[in-house]
Tab-separated table of C-alpha atoms in Angstrom:
chain	number	residue	atom	x	y	z
A	1	MET	CA	13.164	21.500	-10.425
A	2	ASN	CA	10.834	23.084	-8.442
A	3	ILE	CA	9.610	20.541	-5.183
A	4	LEU	CA	6.171	20.057	-4.087
A	5	LEU	CA	6.275	17.372	-1.235
A	6	ILE	CA	3.547	16.491	0.907
A	7	LEU	CA	3.724	13.838	3.653
A	8	GLY	CA	1.980	14.095	6.891
A	9	GLY	CA	-2.064	13.655	6.428
A	10	TRP	CA	-4.146	13.246	9.429
A	11	SER	CA	-4.027	8.749	9.688
A	12	SER	CA	-3.675	6.639	11.721
A	13	GLU	CA	-0.340	6.324	9.013
A	14	ARG	CA	0.773	10.003	9.813
A	15	GLU	CA	3.903	8.743	11.965
A	16	VAL	CA	5.433	6.609	8.963
A	17	SER	CA	4.925	9.724	6.103
A	18	LEU	CA	6.969	11.944	8.209
A	19	ASN	CA	9.249	9.082	8.141
A	20	SER	CA	9.479	8.537	5.097
A	21	GLY	CA	8.166	12.209	3.211
A	22	GLY	CA	12.178	13.500	5.203
A	23	MET	CA	14.298	10.676	3.239
A	24	ILE	CA	11.892	11.727	0.147
A	25	GLY	CA	13.060	15.719	0.732
A	26	LYS	CA	17.123	14.296	1.415
A	27	VAL	CA	16.727	12.717	-1.474
A	28	LEU	CA	15.870	15.252	-4.022
A	29	GLN	CA	16.908	18.054	-2.577
A	30	GLY	CA	20.576	15.711	-3.958
A	31	LEU	CA	19.176	15.038	-7.169
A	32	GLY	CA	19.633	19.280	-6.894
A	33	HIS	CA	15.103	19.539	-6.494
A	34	THR	CA	14.279	22.659	-4.537
A	35	VAL	CA	11.508	21.016	-2.302
A	36	THR	CA	9.791	22.585	-0.624
A	37	ARG	CA	7.146	20.819	2.566
A	38	PHE	CA	3.360	21.264	2.441
A	39	ASP	CA	1.324	19.174	5.670
A	40	PRO	CA	-2.080	19.107	4.314
A	41	ALA	CA	-3.030	18.171	7.909
A	42	THR	CA	-2.228	21.997	8.414
A	43	SER	CA	-4.408	23.587	5.661
A	44	LEU	CA	-5.787	21.095	3.270
A	45	GLY	CA	-7.384	24.818	1.729
A	46	GLY	CA	-3.983	26.117	0.578
A	47	LEU	CA	-2.249	22.553	-1.717
A	48	THR	CA	-3.381	23.525	-5.113
A	49	GLY	CA	-1.860	26.989	-4.850
A	50	ALA	CA	1.202	25.257	-3.472
A	51	ALA	CA	0.485	22.968	-6.251
A	52	GLN	CA	0.303	25.786	-8.998
A	53	LYS	CA	3.968	26.874	-7.875
A	54	ALA	CA	5.225	24.228	-7.779
A	55	ASP	CA	6.688	21.450	-10.973
A	56	PHE	CA	5.497	18.624	-9.862
A	57	ALA	CA	4.691	17.077	-6.167
A	58	PHE	CA	6.336	14.295	-4.633
A	59	ILE	CA	3.116	12.134	-2.261
A	60	ALA	CA	4.341	10.966	0.856
A	61	LEU	CA	1.444	10.247	2.362
A	62	HIS	CA	0.503	7.199	3.525
A	63	GLY	CA	-3.590	5.738	4.421
A	64	SER	CA	-5.916	8.558	4.266
A	65	PRO	CA	-5.954	11.032	2.800
A	66	GLY	CA	-3.219	10.277	-0.200
A	67	GLU	CA	-3.441	7.070	-0.747
A	68	ASP	CA	-7.072	7.603	-1.753
A	69	GLY	CA	-7.260	9.081	-4.567
A	70	LEU	CA	-8.084	12.747	-2.863
A	71	ILE	CA	-4.862	14.724	-2.861
A	72	GLN	CA	-4.549	13.096	-6.409
A	73	ALA	CA	-7.694	14.580	-8.076
A	74	MET	CA	-6.857	18.517	-6.055
A	75	LEU	CA	-3.395	17.921	-8.171
A	76	GLU	CA	-4.350	17.272	-11.554
A	77	THR	CA	-7.685	20.139	-11.083
A	78	VAL	CA	-4.637	22.152	-11.381
A	79	GLY	CA	-2.013	20.368	-13.232
A	80	CYS	CA	0.175	20.341	-11.663
A	81	PRO	CA	2.025	15.827	-12.540
A	82	TYR	CA	3.384	13.774	-9.639
A	83	GLN	CA	4.274	10.493	-9.450
A	84	GLY	CA	1.977	7.595	-8.825
A	85	SER	CA	-0.960	6.239	-9.890
A	86	GLY	CA	-4.570	8.173	-10.114
A	87	PRO	CA	-7.223	8.888	-8.347
A	88	ALA	CA	-9.439	5.923	-9.208
A	89	GLY	CA	-6.415	3.615	-9.232
A	90	SER	CA	-5.895	4.719	-5.353
A	91	PHE	CA	-8.535	4.528	-4.608
A	92	LEU	CA	-9.781	1.256	-5.557
A	93	ALA	CA	-6.440	-0.345	-4.105
A	94	LEU	CA	-7.451	1.590	-0.294
A	95	ASN	CA	-10.577	-0.145	-0.996
A	96	LYS	CA	-9.834	-3.983	0.177
A	97	ALA	CA	-13.397	-4.760	-0.616
A	98	ALA	CA	-14.543	-2.861	-4.293
A	99	SER	CA	-9.900	-4.586	-5.059
A	100	LYS	CA	-10.776	-8.307	-3.520
A	101	GLU	CA	-13.893	-8.151	-6.082
A	102	LEU	CA	-11.569	-6.894	-9.223
A	103	PHE	CA	-9.254	-9.558	-8.311
A	104	ARG	CA	-11.901	-12.124	-8.207
A	105	GLN	CA	-12.960	-11.424	-11.227
A	106	ASN	CA	-10.075	-11.134	-13.213
A	107	GLY	CA	-9.011	-14.370	-11.496
A	108	LEU	CA	-6.335	-13.299	-9.054
A	109	LEU	CA	-7.110	-16.109	-6.028
A	110	THR	CA	-7.621	-14.017	-2.785
A	111	PRO	CA	-9.737	-14.861	0.680
A	112	ASP	CA	-13.159	-14.865	0.843
A	113	TRP	CA	-14.526	-11.894	2.964
A	114	THR	CA	-17.597	-10.720	4.956
A	115	LEU	CA	-17.489	-6.344	4.627
A	116	LEU	CA	-19.431	-4.790	7.121
A	117	THR	CA	-20.056	-1.198	7.704
A	118	ALA	CA	-21.518	-1.154	10.655
A	119	ARG	CA	-20.739	-3.456	13.895
A	120	PRO	CA	-22.902	-6.783	13.568
A	121	GLU	CA	-26.009	-7.596	15.958
A	122	LYS	CA	-24.715	-9.797	18.583
A	123	GLY	CA	-24.493	-12.762	18.535
A	124	TRP	CA	-23.750	-13.011	14.551
A	125	GLN	CA	-20.713	-14.892	13.640
A	126	PRO	CA	-18.613	-14.557	10.160
A	127	PRO	CA	-19.356	-17.122	7.695
A	128	PHE	CA	-15.915	-18.926	7.859
A	129	ALA	CA	-13.928	-21.338	9.823
A	130	TYR	CA	-11.572	-19.689	12.862
A	131	PRO	CA	-9.568	-17.463	13.245
A	132	VAL	CA	-10.572	-15.179	11.175
A	133	PHE	CA	-8.687	-11.759	11.152
A	134	ILE	CA	-10.452	-7.953	10.926
A	135	LYS	CA	-8.989	-5.552	9.416
A	136	ARG	CA	-9.246	-1.841	9.278
A	137	ASN	CA	-11.295	-1.861	5.272
A	138	THR	CA	-9.138	1.546	3.915
A	139	GLY	CA	-6.077	1.476	6.384
A	140	GLY	CA	-2.991	0.130	6.079
A	141	SER	CA	-0.065	-0.329	7.960
A	142	SER	CA	-1.864	-3.056	9.391
A	143	LEU	CA	-3.106	-1.043	12.027
A	144	GLU	CA	-7.033	-1.684	13.640
A	145	MET	CA	-6.000	-5.494	12.896
A	146	GLU	CA	-6.997	-8.272	14.950
A	147	ARG	CA	-6.333	-11.790	14.541
A	148	VAL	CA	-9.626	-13.361	16.420
A	149	ALA	CA	-9.497	-17.076	17.718
A	150	GLY	CA	-13.184	-18.337	18.620
A	151	PRO	CA	-16.282	-16.941	18.815
A	152	GLU	CA	-15.394	-16.226	22.618
A	153	ASP	CA	-13.475	-14.059	21.716
A	154	LEU	CA	-15.160	-12.518	18.756
A	155	GLU	CA	-17.738	-9.137	20.629
A	156	ALA	CA	-14.718	-7.896	21.698
A	157	ALA	CA	-12.738	-7.766	19.162
A	158	LEU	CA	-15.178	-5.481	17.604
A	159	ASP	CA	-15.926	-3.698	20.735
A	160	ARG	CA	-12.975	-2.313	20.122
A	161	LEU	CA	-12.834	-1.819	16.013
A	162	PHE	CA	-15.880	-0.446	15.652
A	163	ALA	CA	-15.017	1.846	18.829
A	164	ASN	CA	-13.189	3.741	16.332
A	165	GLY	CA	-15.942	3.707	14.345
A	166	GLY	CA	-15.515	3.173	10.506
A	167	GLU	CA	-15.719	-0.132	7.957
A	168	TYR	CA	-14.114	-3.488	8.553
A	169	LEU	CA	-13.904	-7.003	6.243
A	170	VAL	CA	-13.657	-9.954	8.003
A	171	GLU	CA	-11.591	-13.132	5.687
A	172	PRO	CA	-10.229	-16.813	7.146
A	173	ALA	CA	-7.161	-16.464	8.621
A	174	VAL	CA	-4.099	-18.512	5.551
A	175	VAL	CA	-1.716	-20.496	6.259
A	176	GLY	CA	1.602	-19.559	4.828
A	177	LEU	CA	4.136	-17.541	4.328
A	178	GLU	CA	4.480	-13.990	4.283
A	179	VAL	CA	6.177	-12.317	0.912
A	180	THR	CA	5.328	-9.101	-1.011
A	181	CYS	CA	6.212	-8.060	-4.907
A	182	GLY	CA	7.142	-4.329	-6.153
A	183	VAL	CA	6.642	-3.799	-9.003
A	184	LEU	CA	7.935	-0.960	-11.174
A	185	ASP	CA	7.650	1.434	-14.404
A	186	GLU	CA	9.866	0.972	-16.964
A	187	LEU	CA	10.711	4.534	-18.289
A	188	SER	CA	10.916	2.558	-21.814
A	189	GLY	CA	7.785	2.035	-21.392
A	190	GLY	CA	6.133	-1.094	-19.920
A	191	THR	CA	5.748	-2.645	-16.204
A	192	ARG	CA	7.944	-5.526	-14.647
A	193	ALA	CA	8.034	-6.634	-11.438
A	194	LEU	CA	10.863	-6.725	-8.746
A	195	PRO	CA	12.560	-9.146	-6.874
A	196	PRO	CA	10.100	-11.031	-3.866
A	197	ILE	CA	10.209	-11.062	-0.613
A	198	LEU	CA	9.917	-12.501	2.134
A	199	ILE	CA	9.052	-11.510	4.696
A	200	LYS	CA	10.076	-13.676	8.665
A	201	PRO	CA	8.231	-11.171	12.018
A	202	LYS	CA	10.448	-11.911	14.300
A	203	THR	CA	8.022	-10.269	17.135
A	204	GLY	CA	3.933	-8.825	16.615
A	205	SER	CA	0.952	-10.758	17.180
A	206	GLY	CA	1.623	-14.063	17.417
A	207	GLY	CA	4.413	-13.682	14.553
A	208	VAL	CA	2.645	-11.959	12.223
A	209	PHE	CA	3.684	-9.162	10.462
A	210	ASP	CA	1.553	-6.295	12.490
A	211	TYR	CA	2.013	-2.947	12.586
A	212	VAL	CA	4.554	-3.466	15.981
A	213	ALA	CA	6.973	-5.932	13.641
A	214	LYS	CA	7.315	-3.924	10.720
A	215	TYR	CA	8.229	-0.441	13.485
A	216	THR	CA	9.998	-2.447	15.344
A	217	PRO	CA	13.472	-2.138	14.364
A	218	GLY	CA	14.977	-6.773	14.328
A	219	ALA	CA	11.384	-7.948	14.188
A	220	VAL	CA	11.728	-9.027	11.237
A	221	GLU	CA	14.011	-10.588	8.588
A	222	GLU	CA	13.148	-9.215	5.133
A	223	ILE	CA	15.085	-12.182	2.658
A	224	CYS	CA	15.441	-10.841	-1.186
A	225	PRO	CA	15.291	-12.638	-2.903
A	226	ALA	CA	12.429	-14.600	-1.162
A	227	PRO	CA	14.566	-18.800	-0.963
A	228	LEU	CA	10.897	-19.909	-3.141
A	229	PRO	CA	11.006	-22.225	-5.939
A	230	GLU	CA	11.727	-20.504	-9.239
A	231	ALA	CA	7.767	-21.995	-9.790
A	232	ILE	CA	6.666	-19.784	-6.460
A	233	ILE	CA	8.962	-16.515	-7.650
A	234	LYS	CA	7.103	-16.350	-10.981
A	235	ARG	CA	3.338	-17.137	-10.344
A	236	VAL	CA	4.197	-14.075	-7.780
A	237	ARG	CA	5.802	-12.074	-9.525
A	238	GLU	CA	2.816	-12.049	-12.645
A	239	THR	CA	0.599	-12.810	-9.684
A	240	ALA	CA	1.551	-8.624	-8.499
A	241	LEU	CA	2.432	-8.018	-12.443
A	242	ALA	CA	-1.809	-8.802	-12.936
A	243	ALA	CA	-3.100	-7.709	-9.795
A	244	HIS	CA	-1.270	-3.740	-11.466
A	245	ARG	CA	-2.993	-3.874	-14.277
A	246	VAL	CA	-6.466	-5.068	-12.686
A	247	LEU	CA	-6.841	-1.493	-10.511
A	248	GLY	CA	-4.952	0.436	-12.979
A	249	LEU	CA	-2.144	1.812	-11.067
A	250	SER	CA	0.888	3.473	-12.438
A	251	ASP	CA	4.298	4.012	-11.138
A	252	TYR	CA	4.156	1.592	-8.750
A	253	SER	CA	2.921	-0.601	-6.594
A	254	ARG	CA	3.095	-3.259	-3.516
A	255	ALA	CA	1.470	-6.408	-3.534
A	256	ASP	CA	1.031	-8.686	-0.656
A	257	PHE	CA	0.255	-11.632	-0.426
A	258	LEU	CA	0.562	-15.460	1.400
A	259	VAL	CA	2.038	-18.219	-0.180
A	260	ARG	CA	0.305	-21.555	0.848
A	261	GLU	CA	1.983	-24.783	1.918
A	262	ASP	CA	1.292	-25.921	-1.814
A	263	GLY	CA	3.668	-23.035	-3.429
A	264	VAL	CA	0.324	-21.929	-4.353
A	265	PRO	CA	0.674	-17.404	-3.379
A	266	VAL	CA	-2.569	-15.962	-2.465
A	267	LEU	CA	-3.138	-12.171	-2.813
A	268	LEU	CA	-3.990	-10.649	-0.013
A	269	GLU	CA	-4.720	-6.237	-1.017
A	270	VAL	CA	-2.179	-4.007	-3.294
A	271	ASN	CA	-0.514	-0.721	-2.073
A	272	SER	CA	-0.136	2.169	-4.902
A	273	LEU	CA	2.148	3.903	-2.393
A	274	PRO	CA	4.698	1.925	-0.783
A	275	GLY	CA	6.417	3.085	1.674
A	276	MET	CA	9.432	4.394	0.585
A	277	THR	CA	12.394	4.868	3.217
A	278	ALA	CA	15.814	3.653	2.107
A	279	ASN	CA	14.959	0.458	4.666
A	280	SER	CA	11.748	0.018	2.767
A	281	LEU	CA	10.775	-2.656	0.859
A	282	LEU	CA	9.840	-1.904	-2.262
A	283	PRO	CA	13.077	0.232	-2.151
A	284	LYS	CA	14.938	-3.055	-1.103
A	285	ALA	CA	13.395	-5.037	-4.316
A	286	ALA	CA	14.910	-1.670	-6.245
A	287	ALA	CA	18.319	-2.027	-4.421
A	288	VAL	CA	19.704	-6.119	-5.893
A	289	GLU	CA	18.466	-5.102	-8.836
A	290	GLY	CA	21.294	-2.877	-8.848
A	291	ILE	CA	18.544	0.679	-8.555
A	292	SER	CA	19.367	2.819	-5.315
A	293	PHE	CA	17.212	4.500	-3.688
A	294	GLU	CA	18.641	8.015	-4.922
A	295	ARG	CA	17.295	6.732	-9.198
A	296	LEU	CA	14.781	5.111	-6.852
A	297	ILE	CA	13.616	8.658	-6.674
A	298	ASP	CA	14.491	10.213	-9.808
A	299	ARG	CA	12.366	7.380	-11.684
A	300	LEU	CA	9.468	8.323	-10.157
A	301	VAL	CA	9.206	12.531	-10.242
A	302	THR	CA	10.482	11.377	-14.709
A	303	LEU	CA	7.766	8.746	-14.651
A	304	GLY	CA	5.013	11.271	-12.916
A	305	ALA	CA	6.098	14.458	-15.352
A	306	ALA	CA	5.718	12.597	-18.703
A	307	ASP	CA	2.701	11.183	-17.430
A	308	GLU	CA	0.776	13.389	-19.783
A	309	ARG	CA	-3.564	12.431	-18.266
A	310	LYS	CA	-1.746	13.946	-14.592
A	311	THR	CA	-1.744	17.661	-16.726
A	312	ARG	CA	-4.124	17.598	-18.704
A	313	HIS	CA	-5.489	21.250	-16.767
A	314	ARG	CA	-2.695	23.404	-17.277
A	315	LYS	CA	-3.128	26.289	-17.968
């Protein structure tokens, strides 16, 4: 199969994308595919032309474009199939405020939030108790996120974040264990949740699973299956599946949680294009169930190629 590997892009997660894409490309070639690399940052205007020459596109992007549905929408205009979720589901998952609204409407527990579309006036205070987290509404990899311990730290944090523009989500801090849970579609139909992973940061911002902790070797301990009571494991997996369906996602996703001391998992967000190196979280969980990284990549290609919605405009 001639596969267009889309990687890089211009988001703050460009380096993460290049790392993921490099490993995915090697696997695709090992599976016998011909791989052509395409970086939207170099020539977004050439995407549809390149896609018309390909049998399939593998999206290895993180942030926007990629997780916002733009690339998926462009691929669909020329009928080039791809792995993962469609434009609508991708956009909803990337937009934290929108996805949290849908979670809340469907009975999924998520922290309270306030969306800031512009820097608030001096003296503004969040409508919940400190400490709070402020994070980019459409970002990932815990970039541009700050923990604000008290009102005396708020103005400086807002200045730093809004200097970059954009919109930000403010949430009260939830005390609990960091847990993530991947979701994977079956080749025979249906969807299942993979074993949850317990994340124990060793470094970073006060033990927070931030960008430094995520991408510094040895900075965190990732335990899969998570050593938690079966009742909690069951609830995490059920919630991850429910979130995947609420957002209308396809093929795979990964939901992030904080499990409170009372054993209740609180859903933070869902990633529609999880990291895809052999050491990334979703591939680690798949490996526990006997699905190697090569088999996982092959499954995603098979799932995407079989989705008729992605090829309906093929000429």
